[in-house]
Tab-separated table of N, CA and C in Angstrom:
chain	number	residue	atom	x	y	z
D	1	UNK	N	8.148	30.416	4.947
D	1	UNK	CA	6.953	29.784	5.461
D	1	UNK	C	6.403	28.753	4.476
D	2	UNK	N	6.585	29.010	3.175
D	2	UNK	CA	6.082	28.093	2.158
D	2	UNK	C	6.784	26.725	2.246
D	3	UNK	N	8.096	26.732	2.484
D	3	UNK	CA	8.832	25.467	2.595
D	3	UNK	C	8.372	24.691	3.816
D	4	UNK	N	8.027	25.384	4.879
D	4	UNK	CA	7.513	24.730	6.078
D	4	UNK	C	6.182	24.049	5.787
D	5	UNK	N	5.336	24.667	4.977
D	5	UNK	CA	4.064	24.067	4.595
D	5	UNK	C	4.285	22.800	3.766
D	6	UNK	N	5.246	22.832	2.856
D	6	UNK	CA	5.551	21.653	2.030
D	6	UNK	C	6.056	20.518	2.915
D	7	UNK	N	6.939	20.831	3.833
D	7	UNK	CA	7.461	19.810	4.754
D	7	UNK	C	6.324	19.243	5.598
D	8	UNK	N	5.446	20.106	6.077
D	8	UNK	CA	4.308	19.670	6.887
D	8	UNK	C	3.379	18.764	6.080
D	9	UNK	N	3.105	19.138	4.847
D	9	UNK	CA	2.272	18.340	3.964
D	9	UNK	C	2.885	16.955	3.746
D	10	UNK	N	4.178	16.915	3.473
D	10	UNK	CA	4.865	15.635	3.275
D	10	UNK	C	4.883	14.807	4.557
D	11	UNK	N	4.983	15.463	5.702
D	11	UNK	CA	4.952	14.750	6.983
D	11	UNK	C	3.587	14.114	7.211
D	12	UNK	N	2.521	14.830	6.871
D	12	UNK	CA	1.173	14.258	6.992
D	12	UNK	C	1.056	13.027	6.098
D	13	UNK	N	1.498	13.137	4.862
D	13	UNK	CA	1.415	12.011	3.922
D	13	UNK	C	2.237	10.820	4.417
D	14	UNK	N	3.455	11.076	4.862
D	14	UNK	CA	4.326	9.988	5.348
D	14	UNK	C	3.737	9.335	6.590
D	15	UNK	N	3.199	10.125	7.497
D	15	UNK	CA	2.610	9.568	8.717
D	15	UNK	C	1.378	8.728	8.389
D	16	UNK	N	0.592	9.163	7.437
D	16	UNK	CA	-0.594	8.402	7.042
D	16	UNK	C	-0.205	7.066	6.430
D	17	UNK	N	0.772	7.081	5.551
D	17	UNK	CA	1.248	5.832	4.944
D	17	UNK	C	1.826	4.916	6.016
D	18	UNK	N	2.645	5.466	6.904
D	18	UNK	CA	3.233	4.662	7.981
D	18	UNK	C	2.157	4.082	8.885
D	19	UNK	N	1.115	4.859	9.161
D	19	UNK	CA	0.014	4.366	9.995
D	19	UNK	C	-0.636	3.141	9.367
D	20	UNK	N	-0.880	3.193	8.071
D	20	UNK	CA	-1.501	2.063	7.385
D	20	UNK	C	-0.562	0.856	7.377
D	21	UNK	N	0.699	1.068	7.023
D	21	UNK	CA	1.661	-0.035	6.940
D	21	UNK	C	1.848	-0.699	8.309
D	22	UNK	N	2.096	0.103	9.328
D	22	UNK	CA	2.314	-0.450	10.668
D	22	UNK	C	1.023	-1.046	11.221
D	23	UNK	N	-0.105	-0.423	10.928
D	23	UNK	CA	-1.388	-0.969	11.373
D	23	UNK	C	-1.647	-2.344	10.790
D	24	UNK	N	-1.379	-2.510	9.511
D	24	UNK	CA	-1.565	-3.819	8.882
D	24	UNK	C	-0.587	-4.829	9.471
D	25	UNK	N	0.677	-4.436	9.632
D	25	UNK	CA	1.664	-5.353	10.214
D	25	UNK	C	1.316	-5.722	11.652
D	26	UNK	N	0.712	-4.794	12.393
D	26	UNK	CA	0.377	-5.047	13.789
D	26	UNK	C	-0.847	-5.936	13.931
D	27	UNK	N	-1.904	-5.606	13.200
D	27	UNK	CA	-3.171	-6.310	13.382
D	27	UNK	C	-3.382	-7.458	12.409
D	28	UNK	N	-2.572	-7.542	11.385
D	28	UNK	CA	-2.661	-8.628	10.417
D	28	UNK	C	-1.251	-8.982	9.946
D	29	UNK	N	-0.462	-9.595	10.848
D	29	UNK	CA	0.943	-9.860	10.515
D	29	UNK	C	1.081	-10.901	9.391
D	30	UNK	N	2.168	-10.777	8.683
D	30	UNK	CA	2.476	-11.727	7.608
D	30	UNK	C	2.844	-13.077	8.210
D	31	UNK	N	2.553	-14.152	7.494
D	31	UNK	CA	2.966	-15.463	7.995
D	31	UNK	C	4.485	-15.570	8.025
D	32	UNK	N	4.971	-16.424	8.895
D	32	UNK	CA	6.425	-16.568	8.983
D	32	UNK	C	6.848	-17.936	8.461
D	33	UNK	N	8.072	-17.970	7.990
D	33	UNK	CA	8.652	-19.200	7.462
D	33	UNK	C	10.043	-19.326	8.043
D	34	UNK	N	10.221	-20.340	8.863
D	34	UNK	CA	11.544	-20.578	9.419
D	34	UNK	C	11.654	-22.046	9.802
D	35	UNK	N	12.295	-22.811	8.940
D	35	UNK	CA	12.465	-24.244	9.207
D	35	UNK	C	13.278	-24.474	10.468
D	36	UNK	N	14.276	-23.647	10.695
D	36	UNK	CA	15.135	-23.818	11.866
D	36	UNK	C	14.338	-23.622	13.151
D	37	UNK	N	13.429	-22.644	13.135
D	37	UNK	CA	12.629	-22.374	14.319
D	37	UNK	C	11.607	-23.483	14.561
D	38	UNK	N	11.014	-23.996	13.498
D	38	UNK	CA	9.960	-24.998	13.644
D	38	UNK	C	10.506	-26.423	13.772
D	39	UNK	N	11.605	-26.713	13.105
D	39	UNK	CA	12.131	-28.083	13.087
D	39	UNK	C	13.436	-28.245	13.843
D	40	UNK	N	14.042	-27.143	14.186
D	40	UNK	CA	15.356	-27.224	14.811
D	40	UNK	C	16.434	-27.222	13.742
D	41	UNK	N	17.680	-27.264	14.175
D	41	UNK	CA	18.774	-27.248	13.192
D	41	UNK	C	18.758	-28.521	12.345
D	42	UNK	N	19.227	-28.418	11.109
D	42	UNK	CA	19.227	-29.609	10.251
D	42	UNK	C	20.269	-30.620	10.721
D	43	UNK	N	19.941	-31.894	10.530
D	43	UNK	CA	20.950	-32.927	10.842
D	43	UNK	C	22.095	-32.878	9.828
D	44	UNK	N	23.082	-33.678	10.045
D	44	UNK	CA	24.215	-33.737	9.112
D	44	UNK	C	23.711	-34.021	7.697
D	45	UNK	N	24.358	-33.393	6.743
D	45	UNK	CA	23.938	-33.479	5.350
D	45	UNK	C	23.933	-34.914	4.830
D	46	UNK	N	24.875	-35.727	5.240
D	46	UNK	CA	24.998	-37.101	4.735
D	46	UNK	C	24.093	-38.080	5.454
D	47	UNK	N	23.424	-37.669	6.509
D	47	UNK	CA	22.600	-38.598	7.298
D	47	UNK	C	21.230	-38.797	6.661
D	48	UNK	N	20.587	-39.933	6.957
D	48	UNK	CA	19.238	-40.188	6.423
D	48	UNK	C	18.185	-39.239	7.026
D	49	UNK	N	18.459	-38.719	8.222
D	49	UNK	CA	17.517	-37.787	8.846
D	49	UNK	C	17.442	-36.463	8.089
D	50	UNK	N	18.522	-36.150	7.381
D	50	UNK	CA	18.542	-34.880	6.653
D	50	UNK	C	17.468	-34.836	5.568
D	51	UNK	N	17.283	-35.938	4.837
D	51	UNK	CA	16.264	-35.977	3.782
D	51	UNK	C	14.869	-35.776	4.369
D	52	UNK	N	14.618	-36.378	5.518
D	52	UNK	CA	13.327	-36.211	6.189
D	52	UNK	C	13.159	-34.754	6.640
D	53	UNK	N	14.214	-34.178	7.207
D	53	UNK	CA	14.171	-32.785	7.641
D	53	UNK	C	13.933	-31.866	6.447
D	54	UNK	N	14.613	-32.126	5.353
D	54	UNK	CA	14.470	-31.316	4.143
D	54	UNK	C	13.057	-31.422	3.581
D	55	UNK	N	12.475	-32.613	3.604
D	55	UNK	CA	11.101	-32.807	3.115
D	55	UNK	C	10.120	-32.003	3.971
D	56	UNK	N	10.286	-32.063	5.282
D	56	UNK	CA	9.412	-31.288	6.171
D	56	UNK	C	9.597	-29.789	5.955
D	57	UNK	N	10.814	-29.375	5.732
D	57	UNK	CA	11.093	-27.968	5.462
D	57	UNK	C	10.433	-27.531	4.155
D	58	UNK	N	10.462	-28.369	3.142
D	58	UNK	CA	9.807	-28.056	1.869
D	58	UNK	C	8.289	-27.917	2.051
D	59	UNK	N	7.711	-28.774	2.884
D	59	UNK	CA	6.272	-28.688	3.159
D	59	UNK	C	5.938	-27.385	3.890
D	60	UNK	N	6.790	-26.999	4.827
D	60	UNK	CA	6.587	-25.734	5.542
D	60	UNK	C	6.677	-24.568	4.558
D	61	UNK	N	7.635	-24.630	3.644
D	61	UNK	CA	7.800	-23.563	2.669
D	61	UNK	C	6.599	-23.478	1.728
D	62	UNK	N	6.057	-24.617	1.293
D	62	UNK	CA	4.878	-24.607	0.424
D	62	UNK	C	3.672	-24.011	1.152
D	63	UNK	N	3.484	-24.404	2.412
D	63	UNK	CA	2.378	-23.857	3.200
D	63	UNK	C	2.556	-22.348	3.380
D	64	UNK	N	3.799	-21.931	3.620
D	64	UNK	CA	4.093	-20.508	3.759
D	64	UNK	C	3.736	-19.745	2.489
D	65	UNK	N	4.112	-20.276	1.338
D	65	UNK	CA	3.846	-19.589	0.077
D	65	UNK	C	2.348	-19.424	-0.155
D	66	UNK	N	1.564	-20.432	0.206
D	66	UNK	CA	0.112	-20.329	0.061
D	66	UNK	C	-0.451	-19.283	1.031
D	67	UNK	N	0.011	-19.307	2.279
D	67	UNK	CA	-0.450	-18.330	3.264
D	67	UNK	C	-0.012	-16.918	2.881
D	68	UNK	N	1.195	-16.779	2.363
D	68	UNK	CA	1.707	-15.467	1.964
D	68	UNK	C	0.890	-14.895	0.804
D	69	UNK	N	0.479	-15.735	-0.124
D	69	UNK	CA	-0.332	-15.268	-1.247
D	69	UNK	C	-1.684	-14.758	-0.758
D	70	UNK	N	-2.295	-15.471	0.176
D	70	UNK	CA	-3.572	-15.027	0.750
D	70	UNK	C	-3.367	-13.727	1.531
D	71	UNK	N	-2.293	-13.653	2.281
D	71	UNK	CA	-1.991	-12.450	3.061
D	71	UNK	C	-1.799	-11.248	2.139
D	72	UNK	N	-1.028	-11.410	1.077
D	72	UNK	CA	-0.778	-10.308	0.148
D	72	UNK	C	-2.071	-9.840	-0.522
D	73	UNK	N	-2.938	-10.788	-0.877
D	73	UNK	CA	-4.224	-10.415	-1.467
D	73	UNK	C	-5.067	-9.627	-0.472
D	74	UNK	N	-5.089	-10.074	0.784
D	74	UNK	CA	-5.881	-9.386	1.798
D	74	UNK	C	-5.323	-7.999	2.115
D	75	UNK	N	-4.001	-7.864	2.133
D	75	UNK	CA	-3.399	-6.545	2.345
D	75	UNK	C	-3.806	-5.614	1.208
D	76	UNK	N	-3.812	-6.129	-0.004
D	76	UNK	CA	-4.261	-5.352	-1.157
D	76	UNK	C	-5.702	-4.892	-0.963
D	77	UNK	N	-6.555	-5.825	-0.508
D	77	UNK	CA	-7.976	-5.514	-0.329
D	77	UNK	C	-8.227	-4.559	0.838
D	78	UNK	N	-7.282	-4.442	1.734
D	78	UNK	CA	-7.389	-3.483	2.845
D	78	UNK	C	-6.803	-2.133	2.432
D	79	UNK	N	-5.596	-2.152	1.905
D	79	UNK	CA	-4.855	-0.905	1.660
D	79	UNK	C	-5.387	-0.102	0.471
D	80	UNK	N	-5.758	-0.774	-0.600
D	80	UNK	CA	-6.200	-0.018	-1.779
D	80	UNK	C	-7.462	0.803	-1.491
D	81	UNK	N	-8.515	0.218	-0.919
D	81	UNK	CA	-9.687	1.050	-0.611
D	81	UNK	C	-9.387	2.159	0.405
D	82	UNK	N	-8.513	1.878	1.375
D	82	UNK	CA	-8.135	2.935	2.317
D	82	UNK	C	-7.445	4.090	1.594
D	83	UNK	N	-6.543	3.767	0.694
D	83	UNK	CA	-5.854	4.802	-0.070
D	83	UNK	C	-6.811	5.609	-0.923
D	84	UNK	N	-7.756	4.932	-1.566
D	84	UNK	CA	-8.755	5.634	-2.368
D	84	UNK	C	-9.582	6.551	-1.466
D	85	UNK	N	-9.999	6.037	-0.325
D	85	UNK	CA	-10.788	6.833	0.612
D	85	UNK	C	-10.031	8.080	1.068
D	86	UNK	N	-8.764	7.898	1.450
D	86	UNK	CA	-7.963	9.040	1.891
D	86	UNK	C	-7.852	10.092	0.789
D	87	UNK	N	-7.562	9.644	-0.428
D	87	UNK	CA	-7.370	10.591	-1.534
D	87	UNK	C	-8.666	11.319	-1.883
D	88	UNK	N	-9.776	10.601	-1.890
D	88	UNK	CA	-11.056	11.229	-2.226
D	88	UNK	C	-11.483	12.203	-1.133
D	89	UNK	N	-11.354	11.798	0.127
D	89	UNK	CA	-11.689	12.712	1.225
D	89	UNK	C	-10.783	13.937	1.176
D	90	UNK	N	-9.502	13.721	0.931
D	90	UNK	CA	-8.568	14.833	0.806
D	90	UNK	C	-8.948	15.783	-0.305
D	91	UNK	N	-9.469	15.233	-1.386
D	91	UNK	CA	-9.902	16.068	-2.511
D	91	UNK	C	-11.058	16.978	-2.108
D	92	UNK	N	-11.998	16.429	-1.344
D	92	UNK	CA	-13.169	17.219	-0.971
D	92	UNK	C	-12.884	18.231	0.138
D	93	UNK	N	-11.908	17.948	0.991
D	93	UNK	CA	-11.605	18.937	2.036
D	93	UNK	C	-10.477	19.881	1.617
D	94	UNK	N	-9.930	19.667	0.438
D	94	UNK	CA	-8.807	20.479	-0.037
D	94	UNK	C	-9.152	21.969	-0.118
D	95	UNK	N	-10.356	22.290	-0.525
D	95	UNK	CA	-10.728	23.708	-0.669
D	95	UNK	C	-10.776	24.420	0.672
D	96	UNK	N	-11.262	23.714	1.695
D	96	UNK	CA	-11.379	24.353	3.008
D	96	UNK	C	-10.058	24.370	3.752
D	97	UNK	N	-9.340	23.270	3.702
D	97	UNK	CA	-8.057	23.161	4.410
D	97	UNK	C	-7.049	22.574	3.438
D	98	UNK	N	-6.474	23.393	2.626
D	98	UNK	CA	-5.656	22.898	1.522
D	98	UNK	C	-4.495	22.022	1.969
D	99	UNK	N	-3.840	22.376	3.064
D	99	UNK	CA	-2.666	21.601	3.467
D	99	UNK	C	-3.064	20.211	3.982
D	100	UNK	N	-4.162	20.122	4.736
D	100	UNK	CA	-4.607	18.818	5.230
D	100	UNK	C	-5.157	17.970	4.089
D	101	UNK	N	-5.897	18.601	3.213
D	101	UNK	CA	-6.423	17.885	2.055
D	101	UNK	C	-5.311	17.344	1.179
D	102	UNK	N	-4.312	18.173	0.930
D	102	UNK	CA	-3.182	17.728	0.105
D	102	UNK	C	-2.414	16.605	0.796
D	103	UNK	N	-2.272	16.693	2.121
D	103	UNK	CA	-1.607	15.613	2.866
D	103	UNK	C	-2.371	14.307	2.762
D	104	UNK	N	-3.707	14.373	2.853
D	104	UNK	CA	-4.524	13.170	2.692
D	104	UNK	C	-4.426	12.620	1.272
D	105	UNK	N	-4.422	13.505	0.302
D	105	UNK	CA	-4.307	13.059	-1.091
D	105	UNK	C	-2.988	12.316	-1.298
D	106	UNK	N	-1.882	12.931	-0.892
D	106	UNK	CA	-0.570	12.270	-1.060
D	106	UNK	C	-0.474	10.985	-0.241
D	107	UNK	N	-0.982	11.017	0.982
D	107	UNK	CA	-0.976	9.803	1.807
D	107	UNK	C	-1.813	8.698	1.195
D	108	UNK	N	-2.953	9.068	0.616
D	108	UNK	CA	-3.802	8.076	-0.049
D	108	UNK	C	-3.129	7.471	-1.254
D	109	UNK	N	-2.467	8.294	-2.039
D	109	UNK	CA	-1.755	7.779	-3.212
D	109	UNK	C	-0.619	6.857	-2.778
D	110	UNK	N	0.119	7.260	-1.748
D	110	UNK	CA	1.188	6.399	-1.230
D	110	UNK	C	0.650	5.085	-0.683
D	111	UNK	N	-0.500	5.128	-0.024
D	111	UNK	CA	-1.124	3.908	0.504
D	111	UNK	C	-1.548	2.994	-0.637
D	112	UNK	N	-2.075	3.568	-1.707
D	112	UNK	CA	-2.460	2.740	-2.855
D	112	UNK	C	-1.230	2.105	-3.511
D	113	UNK	N	-0.144	2.838	-3.572
D	113	UNK	CA	1.088	2.270	-4.128
D	113	UNK	C	1.572	1.128	-3.247
D	114	UNK	N	1.485	1.300	-1.926
D	114	UNK	CA	1.845	0.219	-1.002
D	114	UNK	C	0.985	-1.015	-1.261
D	115	UNK	N	-0.282	-0.824	-1.620
D	115	UNK	CA	-1.201	-1.949	-1.829
D	115	UNK	C	-0.781	-2.833	-3.001
D	116	UNK	N	-0.147	-2.261	-4.006
D	116	UNK	CA	0.197	-3.050	-5.195
D	116	UNK	C	1.635	-3.547	-5.194
D	117	UNK	N	2.380	-3.338	-4.110
D	117	UNK	CA	3.788	-3.719	-4.104
D	117	UNK	C	4.099	-5.151	-3.673
D	118	UNK	N	3.201	-5.914	-3.036
D	118	UNK	CA	3.603	-7.274	-2.629
D	118	UNK	C	4.032	-8.124	-3.820
D	119	UNK	N	5.107	-8.866	-3.617
D	119	UNK	CA	5.650	-9.691	-4.700
D	119	UNK	C	4.752	-10.851	-5.062
D	120	UNK	N	4.035	-11.415	-4.083
D	120	UNK	CA	3.206	-12.586	-4.348
D	120	UNK	C	1.824	-12.233	-4.868
D	121	UNK	N	1.549	-10.970	-5.071
D	121	UNK	CA	0.248	-10.549	-5.572
D	121	UNK	C	0.152	-10.887	-7.056
D	122	UNK	N	-0.977	-11.458	-7.450
D	122	UNK	CA	-1.183	-11.804	-8.860
D	122	UNK	C	-1.232	-10.549	-9.724
D	123	UNK	N	-1.076	-10.731	-11.019
D	123	UNK	CA	-1.047	-9.597	-11.941
D	123	UNK	C	-2.406	-8.907	-12.060
D	124	UNK	N	-3.502	-9.645	-11.937
D	124	UNK	CA	-4.827	-9.043	-12.084
D	124	UNK	C	-5.092	-8.021	-10.979
D	125	UNK	N	-4.869	-8.356	-9.682
D	125	UNK	CA	-5.050	-7.319	-8.662
D	125	UNK	C	-4.076	-6.146	-8.837
D	126	UNK	N	-2.856	-6.424	-9.275
D	126	UNK	CA	-1.910	-5.328	-9.521
D	126	UNK	C	-2.440	-4.411	-10.616
D	127	UNK	N	-2.962	-5.002	-11.683
D	127	UNK	CA	-3.530	-4.212	-12.774
D	127	UNK	C	-4.708	-3.373	-12.277
D	128	UNK	N	-5.595	-3.993	-11.506
D	128	UNK	CA	-6.756	-3.278	-10.955
D	128	UNK	C	-6.282	-2.153	-10.041
D	129	UNK	N	-5.282	-2.434	-9.227
D	129	UNK	CA	-4.756	-1.421	-8.324
D	129	UNK	C	-4.135	-0.251	-9.052
D	130	UNK	N	-3.356	-0.528	-10.071
D	130	UNK	CA	-2.729	0.551	-10.842
D	130	UNK	C	-3.795	1.349	-11.592
D	131	UNK	N	-4.826	0.658	-12.096
D	131	UNK	CA	-5.931	1.374	-12.751
D	131	UNK	C	-6.654	2.267	-11.744
D	132	UNK	N	-6.835	1.786	-10.521
D	132	UNK	CA	-7.474	2.601	-9.476
D	132	UNK	C	-6.610	3.800	-9.129
D	133	UNK	N	-5.314	3.593	-9.030
D	133	UNK	CA	-4.401	4.709	-8.746
D	133	UNK	C	-4.513	5.767	-9.850
D	134	UNK	N	-4.501	5.318	-11.086
D	134	UNK	CA	-4.604	6.248	-12.201
D	134	UNK	C	-5.946	6.983	-12.177
D	135	UNK	N	-7.031	6.269	-11.907
D	135	UNK	CA	-8.354	6.908	-11.845
D	135	UNK	C	-8.399	7.950	-10.732
D	136	UNK	N	-7.840	7.623	-9.582
D	136	UNK	CA	-7.824	8.577	-8.472
D	136	UNK	C	-6.958	9.780	-8.819
D	137	UNK	N	-5.806	9.553	-9.448
D	137	UNK	CA	-4.949	10.668	-9.852
D	137	UNK	C	-5.671	11.598	-10.832
D	138	UNK	N	-6.387	11.020	-11.775
D	138	UNK	CA	-7.135	11.840	-12.740
D	138	UNK	C	-8.253	12.595	-12.016
D	139	UNK	N	-8.985	11.912	-11.139
D	139	UNK	CA	-10.065	12.549	-10.385
D	139	UNK	C	-9.533	13.691	-9.529
D	140	UNK	N	-8.474	13.409	-8.776
D	140	UNK	CA	-7.889	14.426	-7.896
D	140	UNK	C	-7.346	15.588	-8.724
D	141	UNK	N	-6.634	15.271	-9.780
D	141	UNK	CA	-6.088	16.322	-10.629
D	141	UNK	C	-7.175	17.201	-11.221
D	142	UNK	N	-8.251	16.592	-11.650
D	142	UNK	CA	-9.367	17.354	-12.222
D	142	UNK	C	-10.012	18.243	-11.166
D	143	UNK	N	-10.307	17.665	-10.002
D	143	UNK	CA	-10.999	18.420	-8.952
D	143	UNK	C	-10.112	19.511	-8.358
D	144	UNK	N	-8.842	19.212	-8.156
D	144	UNK	CA	-7.969	20.159	-7.461
D	144	UNK	C	-7.370	21.179	-8.412
D	145	UNK	N	-6.874	20.730	-9.545
D	145	UNK	CA	-6.139	21.643	-10.418
D	145	UNK	C	-7.013	22.280	-11.506
D	146	UNK	N	-7.796	21.466	-12.190
D	146	UNK	CA	-8.576	21.997	-13.305
D	146	UNK	C	-9.759	22.825	-12.822
D	147	UNK	N	-10.557	22.271	-11.925
D	147	UNK	CA	-11.725	23.009	-11.448
D	147	UNK	C	-11.315	24.255	-10.668
D	148	UNK	N	-10.203	24.155	-9.929
D	148	UNK	CA	-9.722	25.305	-9.161
D	148	UNK	C	-9.379	26.459	-10.101
D	149	UNK	N	-8.701	26.166	-11.201
D	149	UNK	CA	-8.364	27.209	-12.174
D	149	UNK	C	-9.622	27.735	-12.845
D	150	UNK	N	-10.536	26.831	-13.181
D	150	UNK	CA	-11.764	27.219	-13.845
D	150	UNK	C	-12.581	28.136	-12.935
D	151	UNK	N	-12.701	27.767	-11.664
D	151	UNK	CA	-13.436	28.603	-10.722
D	151	UNK	C	-12.746	29.946	-10.529
D	152	UNK	N	-11.446	29.933	-10.423
D	152	UNK	CA	-10.699	31.178	-10.264
D	152	UNK	C	-10.889	32.061	-11.487
D	153	UNK	N	-10.869	31.457	-12.655
D	153	UNK	CA	-11.018	32.214	-13.896
D	153	UNK	C	-12.391	32.899	-13.938
D	154	UNK	N	-13.446	32.160	-13.601
D	154	UNK	CA	-14.775	32.711	-13.681
D	154	UNK	C	-15.098	33.655	-12.532
D	155	UNK	N	-14.425	33.490	-11.410
D	155	UNK	CA	-14.748	34.332	-10.259
D	155	UNK	C	-13.961	35.649	-10.241
D	156	UNK	N	-12.981	35.793	-11.118
D	156	UNK	CA	-12.222	37.046	-11.157
D	156	UNK	C	-13.074	38.151	-11.764
D	157	UNK	N	-12.972	39.338	-11.179
D	157	UNK	CA	-13.753	40.440	-11.734
D	157	UNK	C	-13.196	40.858	-13.100
D	158	UNK	N	-14.088	41.199	-13.973
D	158	UNK	CA	-13.675	41.630	-15.316
D	158	UNK	C	-13.477	43.142	-15.321
D	159	UNK	N	-12.495	43.595	-16.047
D	159	UNK	CA	-12.259	45.039	-16.094
D	159	UNK	C	-12.750	45.642	-17.381
């Protein structure tokens, strides 16, 4: 039965992370970059039209990179607070419903990790995100593991 609880806990965490990832992709899709789709197939390499096509493709790529950077920053600003919220709520409900609380904690941590993974994200938000992950891990660890042992220690009857 214990292994079933672990699997269930991991399923809750995975489903929560998937919900956030798919939700962001659904309601805030990433910009797309496809010169072939926007400009059509390139002309012959030796033709003068090719240089014009290549220039337009470069402009599309530059615009894409700017849009992708904004998108990655916004995904960070959406996912990181959601992950923190999930982990903190999971910490507070852990005592009453340990398996659901633990699932929220793991899902929140996974969501925060997802927030710092975009390649176009600047180093400062990544640093802030990793610091937030570490702070949440310390908070959760203290509330769940340290206080739980401390309370158990003090609540045991003395002989």
